[in-house]
Amino acid sequence: MNKIAQIFQTLDYGPAPEGPEQANAWLDAHGRKFGHFIDGRWTKPGKTFSSDNPATGESLAQISDGTAEDVDAAVKAARAAFKSWSALSGYERGKYLYAIARAVQKHSRLFAVLETMDNGKPIRESRDIDIPLVARHFYHHAGWAQQLSREFPDAVPYGVCGQIIPWNFPLLMLAWKIAPALAAGNTVILKPAEFTSLTALLFAEICERVGLPKGVVNIVTGEGATGQAITAHAGIDKIAFTGSTEVGKAIRAVTAGSGKGLSLELGGKSPYIVFEDADVDSAIEGLIDAIWFNQGQVCCAGSRLLVQESIEARFITKLKKRMQSLRVGDPLDKSIDIGAMIAPVQVERIRDLMQRGVAEGAEVYEPDGQLPAKGCFLKPALVTNVSPANTLVAEEIFGPVLVAMSFRTPEEAVQLANNTKYGLAATIWSENINLALDIAPQIKAGVVWINGTNNFDAAVGFGGYKESGFGREGGREGMSAYLKPAWEKDLKPAPAAKVVEAKVGNPLDGSHLDQTAKLYIGGKQARPDSGYSRAVLDPSGKLIGEAGDGNRKDIRNAVEAARAALGWATTPAHSRAQILYFLAENLDYRRDEFAARIKLQTGHDGAEEVALSVERLFAFAGWADKYDGAVHNPPLRAVAAAMIEPLGVMGIVAPPSRPLLGSIALIAPALAMGNTVVLVPSSQSPLSLADLYQVIETSDVPNGVINIVTGDSVALAKTLAEHDGVDGLWFAGDAEASAMVEKASTSNLKPTWTSRGLYFDLADRRFEGDYFLSKATQVKNVWIPYGA
Ligand code: NAD
């Protein structure tokens, strides 16, 4: 038989190697040793470590381990460059981004080969996915640079951004960070992951080549300690981090109280839901991409298969058969499906996790065939017979391991899908568009793919819910993450709250005792658990009333009531608006009484504050059905619906100033967007809110949507921050307490807004719009394919 006939017999793949010569020549030209790229120059290599090719174990180059001094030099360079870079017109900055995009395209094969050698991912992926998406990001953001002044008229860049990225998509994560930062006018210090610095260093050369002004992009290589030097540096205005949830939490704690902007793109354990009416063959192909793309080292990997029980057996049989044809091996071979894991330590970690899962009862299926004799290779694995508590179901494995479970009903699918601390992505397969679009909003994740998987585009935001982090990359929301309001720099310190001495006298004297304000929980007035009340004094120190001294238990009850009321989120926006209008109207009827109460507490005429509160409720009632999403047209046969969703249960701690407006201005945007609220009114002047209970009751606000706990606002803020049932927290108060709130909120990574001791004049109409609306919401992008 001749050779061609033989090939037709076996249909085996022939070798299709991609040559490493040019990448090796580039490494040789640098003596296989690199310094940092700081202020447009290359530093002399310092103490170095090796960057290895995980497919062969060979060292590719020596990389400098950045010190605190290196980071400091980079921050100085970035600071010096910021003034002129941010002063350039958007058009000028856009031209640089465009030039970078062009240059990446011109050298795309060199980038792809170098990436594959350094990271171990198949060349098919680096060539066809990573690098084209890098170019797309720079093109897209070149456009944003130019449109910025029109689209974000009152915004300015943060300044110097510290950016820390992981090893799984080295150049792509760099592009996701650097492109929007530069478009907005920031300058950056980027630290690649220690395993994969090479394409970032090649990128630095591209910056040189396009003539990017010195200091605008600085690349400092190194390990975790270099990252720590970045997050702790006082000269950095914003930290953008992509990596593990564990390190993300450490960064949340370290940056607490620093005033630095922060976005966190963290880990995931994304569900891949297959309904019985799915196109099974397509769902299997999708699943192959979902979990074995990049060896499963993907934050949004569809690593938890949830398949409807009626098709489970057939689906698993087909999947195993398909797994047999996956080819594991040399990532530079163009017909390889699964390349090398990043490093021996990762292989060990995955093996350990597998052992634990098996000890807990899991069964593991792996296809036949041999792995290459050397290098960090693992076979694709399918894990069955697991309960939700199995380590392999609960933990992010970050490897080629799929765990499979079944469900009976759509409700059960949603429950299982959401039964995770993560919330990055989800996939839904069904031929029934009604079902798919019913499930998508119920999944707590930042990205949902319908009948598809792992779609990414620069115009579509990407990022997580829950412990998958906060902030988005890509799209309008990603752009806004690198901008802040121009007026923030003019904020003055809030005046220190006056300590009023209580006038000595018999507290049982006087007419005030006809009312002791209780708490308001789940639609009912409740006595504080402590059994104590706090004195409320007028500015002269005279006792004017008492309010319940709420404690940890009251907050817990209030959070429980707020969670039970989360149906508010799916109440139509029109109905939420009606209720807010009604609240405004009922408050207005009683304006004189509320004004008098404000006067009693503050000594100031309260009429204006009541009028502003009514107006603010009207404003956000109006916003309820207007602050909504967008439909993106990514360059695929799909639309991505960017849906604005509420955070969930929000803790809101009102400022000491303005007893009524201080609370109304904060709860109105949260409620308009569908959040339920646990409000802690001003400690000094809580009576205006206690008066509001009756107004709330007469305004058709469902029970549990607004809960009010009076007491020591800093102590109650701490409890709210530590509570994992609270999904977002706003705190208006002094700098020290703001830092405490940010730090204490680390455990479930709830997004926070704090006033950091600055005076936010909530009467200002700038707070009537998207400033708080954006902070009360998160964007979920639902990808919907079209075409027959
Ligand atoms: P990692 O958290 O260990 O490291 C990420 C980066 O942080 C590296 O550059 C590392 O050097 C640096 N670092 C480590 N300790 C640090 C510290 N204390 N302070 C500052 N920087 C520090 O993560 P990894 O193992 O490189 O990457 C895998 C993780 O990244 C996975 O959990 C994955 O889900 C996540 N990831 C998330 C996204 C996303 O967009 N959500 C994308 C890719 C990867």
CSV table of N, CA and C in Angstrom, one decimal, residues 308-402:
chain,number,residue,atom,x,y,z
A,308,GLN,N,-29.0,17.1,32.5
A,308,GLN,CA,-30.4,16.7,32.9
A,308,GLN,C,-30.4,15.1,33.0
A,309,GLU,N,-31.0,14.6,34.0
A,309,GLU,CA,-31.0,13.2,34.3
A,309,GLU,C,-31.4,12.3,33.2
A,310,SER,N,-32.4,12.8,32.4
A,310,SER,CA,-33.0,12.0,31.4
A,310,SER,C,-32.0,11.7,30.2
A,311,ILE,N,-31.0,12.5,30.1
A,311,ILE,CA,-30.0,12.3,29.0
A,311,ILE,C,-28.6,12.0,29.6
A,312,GLU,N,-28.5,11.9,30.8
A,312,GLU,CA,-27.2,11.8,31.5
A,312,GLU,C,-26.4,10.6,30.9
A,313,ALA,N,-27.0,9.4,30.9
A,313,ALA,CA,-26.2,8.2,30.5
A,313,ALA,C,-25.7,8.4,29.1
A,314,ARG,N,-26.6,8.8,28.2
A,314,ARG,CA,-26.2,8.9,26.8
A,314,ARG,C,-25.1,10.0,26.6
A,315,PHE,N,-25.3,11.1,27.4
A,315,PHE,CA,-24.4,12.2,27.2
A,315,PHE,C,-23.0,11.8,27.7
A,316,ILE,N,-22.9,11.1,28.9
A,316,ILE,CA,-21.6,10.7,29.4
A,316,ILE,C,-20.9,9.7,28.5
A,317,THR,N,-21.7,8.8,27.9
A,317,THR,CA,-21.1,7.8,27.0
A,317,THR,C,-20.5,8.5,25.8
A,318,LYS,N,-21.3,9.4,25.2
A,318,LYS,CA,-20.7,10.1,24.1
A,318,LYS,C,-19.5,11.0,24.4
A,319,LEU,N,-19.6,11.5,25.6
A,319,LEU,CA,-18.4,12.4,26.1
A,319,LEU,C,-17.2,11.5,26.2
A,320,LYS,N,-17.3,10.4,26.8
A,320,LYS,CA,-16.1,9.5,27.0
A,320,LYS,C,-15.6,9.2,25.6
A,321,LYS,N,-16.4,8.8,24.7
A,321,LYS,CA,-16.0,8.5,23.3
A,321,LYS,C,-15.2,9.7,22.7
A,322,ARG,N,-15.8,10.8,22.9
A,322,ARG,CA,-15.1,12.0,22.3
A,322,ARG,C,-13.8,12.3,23.0
A,323,MET,N,-13.7,12.0,24.3
A,323,MET,CA,-12.4,12.3,25.0
A,323,MET,C,-11.3,11.4,24.5
A,324,GLN,N,-11.7,10.2,24.0
A,324,GLN,CA,-10.7,9.3,23.4
A,324,GLN,C,-10.0,9.9,22.3
A,325,SER,N,-10.6,10.8,21.5
A,325,SER,CA,-9.9,11.4,20.4
A,325,SER,C,-9.2,12.7,20.7
A,326,LEU,N,-9.2,13.1,21.9
A,326,LEU,CA,-8.4,14.3,22.3
A,326,LEU,C,-6.9,14.0,22.2
A,327,ARG,N,-6.1,14.9,21.6
A,327,ARG,CA,-4.7,14.6,21.5
A,327,ARG,C,-3.9,15.5,22.5
A,328,VAL,N,-3.2,14.8,23.3
A,328,VAL,CA,-2.3,15.5,24.3
A,328,VAL,C,-0.9,15.4,23.8
A,329,GLY,N,-0.2,16.6,23.8
A,329,GLY,CA,1.2,16.5,23.4
A,329,GLY,C,1.9,17.8,23.1
A,330,ASP,N,2.9,17.8,22.3
A,330,ASP,CA,3.7,18.9,22.0
A,330,ASP,C,2.9,20.1,21.6
A,331,PRO,N,2.8,21.2,22.4
A,331,PRO,CA,1.9,22.3,22.1
A,331,PRO,C,2.3,23.0,20.8
A,332,LEU,N,3.6,22.8,20.3
A,332,LEU,CA,3.9,23.5,19.1
A,332,LEU,C,3.4,22.7,17.8
A,333,ASP,N,2.8,21.5,18.1
A,333,ASP,CA,2.2,20.7,17.0
A,333,ASP,C,0.8,21.3,16.7
A,334,LYS,N,0.6,21.7,15.5
A,334,LYS,CA,-0.6,22.4,15.2
A,334,LYS,C,-1.9,21.6,15.3
A,335,SER,N,-1.8,20.3,15.4
A,335,SER,CA,-3.0,19.5,15.5
A,335,SER,C,-3.1,18.8,16.9
A,336,ILE,N,-2.5,19.5,17.9
A,336,ILE,CA,-2.6,19.0,19.3
A,336,ILE,C,-3.8,19.8,20.0
A,337,ASP,N,-4.6,19.0,20.7
A,337,ASP,CA,-5.7,19.6,21.4
A,337,ASP,C,-5.3,20.1,22.8
A,338,ILE,N,-4.5,19.4,23.5
A,338,ILE,CA,-4.2,19.7,24.9
A,338,ILE,C,-2.7,19.7,25.0
A,339,GLY,N,-2.2,20.9,25.5
A,339,GLY,CA,-0.7,21.0,25.6
A,339,GLY,C,-0.3,20.7,27.0
A,340,ALA,N,0.7,21.5,27.4
A,340,ALA,CA,1.4,21.2,28.8
A,340,ALA,C,0.8,22.1,29.8
A,341,MET,N,0.7,21.6,31.0
A,341,MET,CA,0.3,22.4,32.2
A,341,MET,C,1.5,23.4,32.5
A,342,ILE,N,1.2,24.4,33.2
A,342,ILE,CA,2.1,25.5,33.4
A,342,ILE,C,3.4,25.1,34.0
A,343,ALA,N,3.4,24.2,35.0
A,343,ALA,CA,4.6,23.9,35.8
A,343,ALA,C,4.4,22.7,36.6
A,344,PRO,N,5.5,22.0,37.0
A,344,PRO,CA,5.4,20.8,37.8
A,344,PRO,C,4.5,21.0,39.1
A,345,VAL,N,4.7,22.2,39.7
A,345,VAL,CA,3.9,22.4,40.9
A,345,VAL,C,2.4,22.4,40.7
A,346,GLN,N,2.0,22.8,39.5
A,346,GLN,CA,0.6,22.8,39.2
A,346,GLN,C,0.1,21.4,39.0
A,347,VAL,N,0.9,20.6,38.4
A,347,VAL,CA,0.6,19.2,38.1
A,347,VAL,C,0.4,18.5,39.5
A,348,GLU,N,1.4,18.7,40.4
A,348,GLU,CA,1.3,18.1,41.7
A,348,GLU,C,0.0,18.5,42.4
A,349,ARG,N,-0.3,19.8,42.3
A,349,ARG,CA,-1.5,20.3,43.0
A,349,ARG,C,-2.7,19.6,42.5
A,350,ILE,N,-2.8,19.5,41.2
A,350,ILE,CA,-4.0,18.8,40.7
A,350,ILE,C,-4.1,17.4,41.1
A,351,ARG,N,-2.9,16.7,41.1
A,351,ARG,CA,-2.9,15.3,41.5
A,351,ARG,C,-3.4,15.2,42.9
A,352,ASP,N,-2.9,16.1,43.8
A,352,ASP,CA,-3.3,16.0,45.2
A,352,ASP,C,-4.9,16.2,45.3
A,353,LEU,N,-5.4,17.2,44.6
A,353,LEU,CA,-6.8,17.4,44.7
A,353,LEU,C,-7.6,16.2,44.2
A,354,MET,N,-7.1,15.5,43.1
A,354,MET,CA,-7.7,14.4,42.6
A,354,MET,C,-7.8,13.2,43.6
A,355,GLN,N,-6.6,13.1,44.3
A,355,GLN,CA,-6.6,12.0,45.3
A,355,GLN,C,-7.6,12.3,46.4
A,356,ARG,N,-7.7,13.6,46.8
A,356,ARG,CA,-8.7,13.9,47.9
A,356,ARG,C,-10.1,13.6,47.4
A,357,GLY,N,-10.4,14.0,46.1
A,357,GLY,CA,-11.7,13.7,45.6
A,357,GLY,C,-12.0,12.3,45.5
A,358,VAL,N,-11.0,11.5,45.1
A,358,VAL,CA,-11.2,10.0,45.0
A,358,VAL,C,-11.5,9.4,46.4
A,359,ALA,N,-10.7,9.9,47.4
A,359,ALA,CA,-10.8,9.4,48.7
A,359,ALA,C,-12.3,9.7,49.2
A,360,GLU,N,-12.8,10.8,48.7
A,360,GLU,CA,-14.2,11.2,49.1
A,360,GLU,C,-15.3,10.5,48.3
A,361,GLY,N,-14.8,9.6,47.4
A,361,GLY,CA,-15.8,8.7,46.7
A,361,GLY,C,-15.9,9.0,45.2
A,362,ALA,N,-15.2,9.9,44.6
A,362,ALA,CA,-15.3,10.2,43.2
A,362,ALA,C,-14.7,9.1,42.3
A,363,GLU,N,-15.3,9.0,41.1
A,363,GLU,CA,-14.8,8.0,40.2
A,363,GLU,C,-14.2,8.8,39.0
A,364,VAL,N,-13.0,8.4,38.5
A,364,VAL,CA,-12.3,9.2,37.5
A,364,VAL,C,-12.2,8.4,36.2
A,365,TYR,N,-12.5,9.0,35.1
A,365,TYR,CA,-12.3,8.4,33.8
A,365,TYR,C,-11.3,9.2,33.0
A,366,GLU,N,-10.3,8.5,32.5
A,366,GLU,CA,-9.3,9.1,31.6
A,366,GLU,C,-9.2,8.3,30.3
A,367,PRO,N,-9.1,9.0,29.2
A,367,PRO,CA,-8.9,8.2,27.9
A,367,PRO,C,-7.6,7.4,27.9
A,368,ASP,N,-7.6,6.4,27.0
A,368,ASP,CA,-6.4,5.6,26.8
A,368,ASP,C,-5.3,6.4,26.2
A,369,GLY,N,-4.1,5.8,26.1
A,369,GLY,CA,-3.0,6.5,25.4
A,369,GLY,C,-2.0,6.9,26.4
A,370,GLN,N,-0.8,7.2,25.9
A,370,GLN,CA,0.3,7.6,26.7
A,370,GLN,C,0.5,9.1,26.6
A,371,LEU,N,1.0,9.6,27.7
A,371,LEU,CA,1.5,11.0,27.7
A,371,LEU,C,2.9,11.1,27.3
A,372,PRO,N,3.3,12.2,26.8
A,372,PRO,CA,4.7,12.4,26.4
A,372,PRO,C,5.6,12.0,27.6
A,373,ALA,N,6.8,11.5,27.3
A,373,ALA,CA,7.7,11.0,28.4
A,373,ALA,C,8.1,12.1,29.3
A,374,LYS,N,8.4,13.3,28.8
A,374,LYS,CA,8.7,14.4,29.7
A,374,LYS,C,7.8,15.6,29.5
A,375,GLY,N,7.9,16.5,30.4
A,375,GLY,CA,7.1,17.7,30.3
A,375,GLY,C,5.9,17.6,31.3
A,376,CYS,N,5.2,18.7,31.5
A,376,CYS,CA,4.1,18.8,32.4
A,376,CYS,C,2.8,18.4,31.8
A,377,PHE,N,2.6,17.2,31.5
A,377,PHE,CA,1.3,16.8,30.8
A,377,PHE,C,0.4,16.0,31.7
A,378,LEU,N,-0.9,16.3,31.5
A,378,LEU,CA,-1.9,15.5,32.3
A,378,LEU,C,-3.0,15.1,31.2
A,379,LYS,N,-3.6,13.9,31.5
A,379,LYS,CA,-4.7,13.5,30.6
A,379,LYS,C,-6.0,14.3,31.0
A,380,PRO,N,-6.9,14.4,30.0
A,380,PRO,CA,-8.2,15.0,30.4
A,380,PRO,C,-8.9,14.0,31.3
A,381,ALA,N,-9.6,14.5,32.3
A,381,ALA,CA,-10.3,13.6,33.2
A,381,ALA,C,-11.7,14.0,33.4
A,382,LEU,N,-12.6,13.0,33.5
A,382,LEU,CA,-14.0,13.2,33.8
A,382,LEU,C,-14.3,12.5,35.2
A,383,VAL,N,-14.8,13.3,36.1
A,383,VAL,CA,-15.1,12.8,37.4
A,383,VAL,C,-16.6,12.7,37.6
A,384,THR,N,-17.0,11.5,38.0
A,384,THR,CA,-18.4,11.3,38.3
A,384,THR,C,-18.6,10.7,39.7
A,385,ASN,N,-19.8,10.5,40.1
A,385,ASN,CA,-20.2,9.9,41.4
A,385,ASN,C,-19.7,10.9,42.6
A,386,VAL,N,-20.1,12.1,42.4
A,386,VAL,CA,-19.7,13.2,43.4
A,386,VAL,C,-20.9,13.8,44.0
A,387,SER,N,-20.8,14.2,45.2
A,387,SER,CA,-21.8,15.0,45.9
A,387,SER,C,-21.3,16.5,45.8
A,388,PRO,N,-22.2,17.4,46.0
A,388,PRO,CA,-21.8,18.9,46.0
A,388,PRO,C,-20.7,19.2,46.9
A,389,ALA,N,-20.5,18.4,48.0
A,389,ALA,CA,-19.5,18.7,49.0
A,389,ALA,C,-18.1,18.1,48.6
A,390,ASN,N,-18.1,17.3,47.6
A,390,ASN,CA,-16.8,16.7,47.2
A,390,ASN,C,-15.8,17.8,46.8
A,391,THR,N,-14.5,17.7,47.3
A,391,THR,CA,-13.5,18.7,47.0
A,391,THR,C,-13.4,19.0,45.5
A,392,LEU,N,-13.6,18.0,44.7
A,392,LEU,CA,-13.5,18.3,43.3
A,392,LEU,C,-14.6,19.1,42.7
A,393,VAL,N,-15.8,19.1,43.4
A,393,VAL,CA,-16.9,20.0,43.0
A,393,VAL,C,-16.8,21.4,43.6
A,394,ALA,N,-16.2,21.4,44.8
A,394,ALA,CA,-16.2,22.7,45.5
A,394,ALA,C,-15.0,23.6,45.1
A,395,GLU,N,-13.9,23.0,44.9
A,395,GLU,CA,-12.6,23.8,44.7
A,395,GLU,C,-12.4,24.1,43.2
A,396,GLU,N,-11.8,25.2,43.0
A,396,GLU,CA,-11.3,25.5,41.6
A,396,GLU,C,-10.0,24.6,41.4
A,397,ILE,N,-10.1,23.7,40.4
A,397,ILE,CA,-9.0,22.8,40.2
A,397,ILE,C,-7.9,23.5,39.2
A,398,PHE,N,-8.4,24.2,38.3
A,398,PHE,CA,-7.5,24.9,37.3
A,398,PHE,C,-6.7,23.9,36.6
A,399,GLY,N,-7.3,22.9,36.1
A,399,GLY,CA,-6.7,21.9,35.3
A,399,GLY,C,-7.7,21.1,34.4
A,400,PRO,N,-7.3,20.1,33.7
A,400,PRO,CA,-8.1,19.4,32.7
A,400,PRO,C,-9.1,18.4,33.3
A,401,VAL,N,-9.8,18.8,34.4
A,401,VAL,CA,-10.6,17.9,35.2
A,401,VAL,C,-12.1,18.5,35.1
A,402,LEU,N,-13.0,17.6,34.6
A,402,LEU,CA,-14.4,18.0,34.6
A,402,LEU,C,-15.1,17.2,35.6
